[in-house]
Backbone as numpy.savetxt, mean C-alpha at the origin, in Angstrom:
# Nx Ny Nz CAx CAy CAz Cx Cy Cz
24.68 -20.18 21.79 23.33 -20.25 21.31 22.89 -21.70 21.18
21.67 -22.15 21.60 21.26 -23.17 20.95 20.61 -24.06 19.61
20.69 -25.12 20.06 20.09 -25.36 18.39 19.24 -24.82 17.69
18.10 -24.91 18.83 16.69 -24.12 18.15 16.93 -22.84 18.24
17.53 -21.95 18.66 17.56 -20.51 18.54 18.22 -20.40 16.46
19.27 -21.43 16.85 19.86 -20.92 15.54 19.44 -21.66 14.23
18.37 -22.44 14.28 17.42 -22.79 13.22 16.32 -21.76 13.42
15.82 -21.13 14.53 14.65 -20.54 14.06 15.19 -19.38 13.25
16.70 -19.03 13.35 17.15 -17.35 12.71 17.35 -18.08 11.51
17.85 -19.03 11.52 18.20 -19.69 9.87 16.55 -19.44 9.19
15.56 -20.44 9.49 14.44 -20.67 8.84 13.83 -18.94 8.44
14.02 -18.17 9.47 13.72 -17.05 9.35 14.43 -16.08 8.50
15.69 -15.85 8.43 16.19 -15.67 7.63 15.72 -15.93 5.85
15.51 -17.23 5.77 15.29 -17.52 4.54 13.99 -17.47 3.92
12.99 -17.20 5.06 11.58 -16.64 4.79 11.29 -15.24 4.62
12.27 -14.66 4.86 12.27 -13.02 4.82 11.79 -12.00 3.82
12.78 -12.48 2.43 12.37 -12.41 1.48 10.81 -12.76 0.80
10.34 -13.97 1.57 8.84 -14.38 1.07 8.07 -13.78 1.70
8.38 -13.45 2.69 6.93 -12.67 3.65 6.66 -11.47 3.47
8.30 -10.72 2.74 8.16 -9.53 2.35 7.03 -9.47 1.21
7.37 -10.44 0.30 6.77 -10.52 -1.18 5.39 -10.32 -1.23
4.94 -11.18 0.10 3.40 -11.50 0.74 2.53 -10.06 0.80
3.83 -9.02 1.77 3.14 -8.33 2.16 2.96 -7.13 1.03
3.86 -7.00 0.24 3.93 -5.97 -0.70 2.62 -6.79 -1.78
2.90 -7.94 -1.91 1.55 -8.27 -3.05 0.48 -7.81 -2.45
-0.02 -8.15 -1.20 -1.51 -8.02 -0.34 -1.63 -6.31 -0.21
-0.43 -5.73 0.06 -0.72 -4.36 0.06 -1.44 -3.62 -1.15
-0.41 -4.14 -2.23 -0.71 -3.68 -3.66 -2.21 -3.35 -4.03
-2.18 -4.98 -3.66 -3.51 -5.93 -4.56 -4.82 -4.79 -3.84
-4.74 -4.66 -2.10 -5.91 -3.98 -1.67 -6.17 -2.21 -2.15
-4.73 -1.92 -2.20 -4.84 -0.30 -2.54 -4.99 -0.12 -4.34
-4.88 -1.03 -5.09 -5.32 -0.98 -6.61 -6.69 -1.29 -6.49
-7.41 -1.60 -5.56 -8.99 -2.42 -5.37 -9.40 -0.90 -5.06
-8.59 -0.29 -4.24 -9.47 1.38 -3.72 -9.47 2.14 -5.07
-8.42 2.52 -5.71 -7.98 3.04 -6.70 -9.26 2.33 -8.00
-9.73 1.62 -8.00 -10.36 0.77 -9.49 -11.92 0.89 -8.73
-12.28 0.70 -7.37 -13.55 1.34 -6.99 -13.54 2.47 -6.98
-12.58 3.47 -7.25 -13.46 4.84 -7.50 -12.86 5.66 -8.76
-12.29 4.83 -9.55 -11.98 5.48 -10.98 -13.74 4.74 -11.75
-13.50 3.43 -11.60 -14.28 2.76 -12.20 -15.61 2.47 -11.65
-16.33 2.87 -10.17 -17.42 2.20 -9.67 -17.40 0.78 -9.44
-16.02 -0.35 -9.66 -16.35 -1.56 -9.16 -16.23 -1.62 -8.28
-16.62 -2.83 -7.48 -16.12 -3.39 -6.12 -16.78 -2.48 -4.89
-17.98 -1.83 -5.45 -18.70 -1.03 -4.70 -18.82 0.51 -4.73
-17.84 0.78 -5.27 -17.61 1.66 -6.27 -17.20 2.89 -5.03
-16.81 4.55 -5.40 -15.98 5.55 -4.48 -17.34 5.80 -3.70
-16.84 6.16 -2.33 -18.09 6.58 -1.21 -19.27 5.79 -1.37
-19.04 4.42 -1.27 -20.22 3.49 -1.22 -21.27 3.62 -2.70
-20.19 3.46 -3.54 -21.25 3.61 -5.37 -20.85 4.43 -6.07
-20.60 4.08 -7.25 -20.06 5.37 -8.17 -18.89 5.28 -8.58
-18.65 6.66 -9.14 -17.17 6.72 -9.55 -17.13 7.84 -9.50
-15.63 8.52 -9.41 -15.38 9.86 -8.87 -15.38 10.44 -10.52
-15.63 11.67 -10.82 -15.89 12.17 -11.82 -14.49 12.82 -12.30
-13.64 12.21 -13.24 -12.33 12.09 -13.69 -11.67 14.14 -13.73
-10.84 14.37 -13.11 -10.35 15.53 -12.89 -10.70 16.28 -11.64
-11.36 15.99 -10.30 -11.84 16.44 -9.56 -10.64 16.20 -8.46
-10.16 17.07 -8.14 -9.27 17.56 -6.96 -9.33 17.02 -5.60
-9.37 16.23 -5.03 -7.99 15.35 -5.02 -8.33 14.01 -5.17
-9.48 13.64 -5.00 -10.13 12.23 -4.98 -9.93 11.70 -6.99
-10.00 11.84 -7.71 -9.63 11.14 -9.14 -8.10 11.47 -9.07
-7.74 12.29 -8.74 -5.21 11.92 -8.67 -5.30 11.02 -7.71
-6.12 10.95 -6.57 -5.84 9.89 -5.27 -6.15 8.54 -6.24
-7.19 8.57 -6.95 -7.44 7.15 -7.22 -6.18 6.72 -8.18
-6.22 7.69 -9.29 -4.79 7.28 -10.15 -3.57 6.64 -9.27
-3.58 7.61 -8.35 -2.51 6.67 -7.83 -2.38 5.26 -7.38
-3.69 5.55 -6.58 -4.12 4.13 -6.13 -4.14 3.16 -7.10
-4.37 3.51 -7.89 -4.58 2.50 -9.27 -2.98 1.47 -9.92
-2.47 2.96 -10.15 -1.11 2.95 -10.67 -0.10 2.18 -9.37
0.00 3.18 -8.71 1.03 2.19 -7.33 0.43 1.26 -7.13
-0.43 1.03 -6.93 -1.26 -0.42 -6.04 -0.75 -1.40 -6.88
-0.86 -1.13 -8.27 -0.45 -2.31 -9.07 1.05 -2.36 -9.32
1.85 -1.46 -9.68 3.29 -1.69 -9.58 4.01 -2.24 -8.36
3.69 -1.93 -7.28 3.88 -2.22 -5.92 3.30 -4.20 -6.35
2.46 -4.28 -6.46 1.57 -5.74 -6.76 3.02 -6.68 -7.61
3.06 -5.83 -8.42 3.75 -6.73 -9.50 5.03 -6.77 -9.32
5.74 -5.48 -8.41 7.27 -5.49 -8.21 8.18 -4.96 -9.11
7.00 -3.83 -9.85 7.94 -2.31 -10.74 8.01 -1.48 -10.40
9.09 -1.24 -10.28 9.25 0.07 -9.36 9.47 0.36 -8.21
9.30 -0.90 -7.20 8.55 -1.50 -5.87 8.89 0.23 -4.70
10.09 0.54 -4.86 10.10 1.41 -4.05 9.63 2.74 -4.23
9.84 3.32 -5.60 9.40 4.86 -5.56 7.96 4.09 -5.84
7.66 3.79 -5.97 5.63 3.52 -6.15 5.14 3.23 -4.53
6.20 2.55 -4.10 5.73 2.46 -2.63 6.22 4.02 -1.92
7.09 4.27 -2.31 7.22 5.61 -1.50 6.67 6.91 -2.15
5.60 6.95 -3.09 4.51 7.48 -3.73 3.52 6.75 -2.93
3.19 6.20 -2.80 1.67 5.93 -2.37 1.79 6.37 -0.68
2.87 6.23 -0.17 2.80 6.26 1.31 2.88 7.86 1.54
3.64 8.84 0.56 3.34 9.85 1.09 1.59 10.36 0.72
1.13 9.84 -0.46 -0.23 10.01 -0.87 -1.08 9.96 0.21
-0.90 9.00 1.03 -1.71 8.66 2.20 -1.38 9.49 3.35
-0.43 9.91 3.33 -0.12 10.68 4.59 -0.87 12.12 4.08
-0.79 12.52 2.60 -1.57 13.93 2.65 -2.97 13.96 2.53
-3.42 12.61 2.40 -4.94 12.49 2.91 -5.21 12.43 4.17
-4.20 11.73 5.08 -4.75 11.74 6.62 -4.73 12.96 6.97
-3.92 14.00 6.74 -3.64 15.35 7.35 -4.47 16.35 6.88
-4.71 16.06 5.57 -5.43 17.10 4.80 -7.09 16.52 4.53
-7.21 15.37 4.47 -9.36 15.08 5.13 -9.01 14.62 6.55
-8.71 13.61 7.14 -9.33 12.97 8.06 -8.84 13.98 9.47
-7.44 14.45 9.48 -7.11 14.85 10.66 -8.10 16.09 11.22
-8.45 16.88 10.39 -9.37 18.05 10.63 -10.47 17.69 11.33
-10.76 16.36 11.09 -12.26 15.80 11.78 -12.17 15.42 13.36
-10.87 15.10 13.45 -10.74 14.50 14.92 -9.24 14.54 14.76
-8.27 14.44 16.09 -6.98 14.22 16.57 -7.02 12.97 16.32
-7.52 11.50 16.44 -6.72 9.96 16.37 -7.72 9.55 15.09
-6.83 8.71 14.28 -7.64 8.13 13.18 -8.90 7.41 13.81
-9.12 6.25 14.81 -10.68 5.80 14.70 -11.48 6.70 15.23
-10.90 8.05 15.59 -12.07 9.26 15.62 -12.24 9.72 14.17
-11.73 9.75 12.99 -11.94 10.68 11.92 -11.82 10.11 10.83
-11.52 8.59 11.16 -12.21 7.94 10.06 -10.66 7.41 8.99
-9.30 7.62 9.66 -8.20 7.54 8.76 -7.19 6.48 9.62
-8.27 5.77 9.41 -7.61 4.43 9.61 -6.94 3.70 8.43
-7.57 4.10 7.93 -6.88 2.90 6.47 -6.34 4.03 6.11
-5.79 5.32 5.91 -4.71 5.85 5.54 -3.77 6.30 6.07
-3.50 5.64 7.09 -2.28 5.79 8.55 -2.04 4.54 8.03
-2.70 3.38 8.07 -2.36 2.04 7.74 -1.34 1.35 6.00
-2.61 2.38 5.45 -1.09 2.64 4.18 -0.48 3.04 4.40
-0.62 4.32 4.35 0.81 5.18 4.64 2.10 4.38 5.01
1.89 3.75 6.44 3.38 2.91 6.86 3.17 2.19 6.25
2.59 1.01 5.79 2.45 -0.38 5.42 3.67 0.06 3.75
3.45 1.20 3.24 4.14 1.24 1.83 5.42 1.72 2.23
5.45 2.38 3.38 6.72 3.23 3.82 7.61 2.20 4.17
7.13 1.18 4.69 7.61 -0.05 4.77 8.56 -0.77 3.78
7.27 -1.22 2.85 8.05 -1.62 1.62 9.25 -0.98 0.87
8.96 0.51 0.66 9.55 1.41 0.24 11.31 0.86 0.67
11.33 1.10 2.21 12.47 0.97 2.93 13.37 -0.18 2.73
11.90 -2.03 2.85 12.67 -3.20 2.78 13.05 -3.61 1.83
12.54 -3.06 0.63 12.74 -3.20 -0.80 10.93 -4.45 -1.19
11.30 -4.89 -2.46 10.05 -5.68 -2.77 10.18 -7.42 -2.38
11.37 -7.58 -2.09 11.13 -8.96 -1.42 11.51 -9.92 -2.87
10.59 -11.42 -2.84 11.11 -12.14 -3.81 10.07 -12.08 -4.78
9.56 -13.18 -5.91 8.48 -12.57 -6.76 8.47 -11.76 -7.60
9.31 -10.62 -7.77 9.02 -9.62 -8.86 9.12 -9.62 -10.12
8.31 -8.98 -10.78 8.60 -9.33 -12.22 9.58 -8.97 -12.97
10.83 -7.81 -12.31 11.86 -7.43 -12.59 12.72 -8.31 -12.55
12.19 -9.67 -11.61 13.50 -10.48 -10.93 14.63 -10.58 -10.36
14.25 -9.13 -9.78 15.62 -8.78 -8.86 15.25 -8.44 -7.45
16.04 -9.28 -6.58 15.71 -9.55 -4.95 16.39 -8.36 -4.35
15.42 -7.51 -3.76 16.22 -6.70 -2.57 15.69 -6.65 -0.84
């Protein structure tokens, strides 16, 4: 092997952990933003304004979750069953609203919940990376 092959696996190697951290924070941070626009109406609030009216089947448990995982996932409690809660969450929204509308998500509109879905299934798998508030690296 050469030099540069085996500095780029070194450098890479030791960024692994950080990029993970990156991606589980950015994941978090956006799916607690869905979850807090439609418990709460900020940030534009559920279906373009509003707030979902607390107990309504499935959209106020979707947001809880969103709320709840988005931020444990964020902060690095729990990192995996919250990530592997939210990713199946998303998978029973793509199947159960969007797939009925069309066969491929940018026909039916479940793009961003194919996109969670793996993006947490992900985490779930690599663990939470570095950063956590548990302080324990996996």
């Amino acid at each position: 092997m050469s030099q540069f092959t085996t500095t780029a696996r070194t450098t890479t190697a030791a960024a692994r952990p950080h990029l993970i951290a990156l991606h589980r924070a950015v994941v978090g941070l956006l799916f607690a933003c869905h979850g807090a626009a439609s418990l709460f109406g900020v940030l534009g609030g559920a279906y373009g304004g509003g707030s979902i009216k607390a107990g309504t089947w499935p959209g106020w448990y979707a947001a809880v979750i969103q709320l709840v995982c988005g931020s444990l996932v964020l902060l690095g409690l729990g990192t995996r069953v919250a990530a592997l809660v939210a990713s199946g969450s998303m998978a029973y929204a793509y199947f159960t609203v969007h797939q009925e509308n069309a066969l491929f998500p940018i026909q039916n509109g479940g793009e961003s919940a194919v996109l969670f879905c793996w993006a947490f299934l992900l985490i779930a798998v690599l663990g939470p990376g570095s950063f956590t508030l548990t302080g324990r690296e996996k």
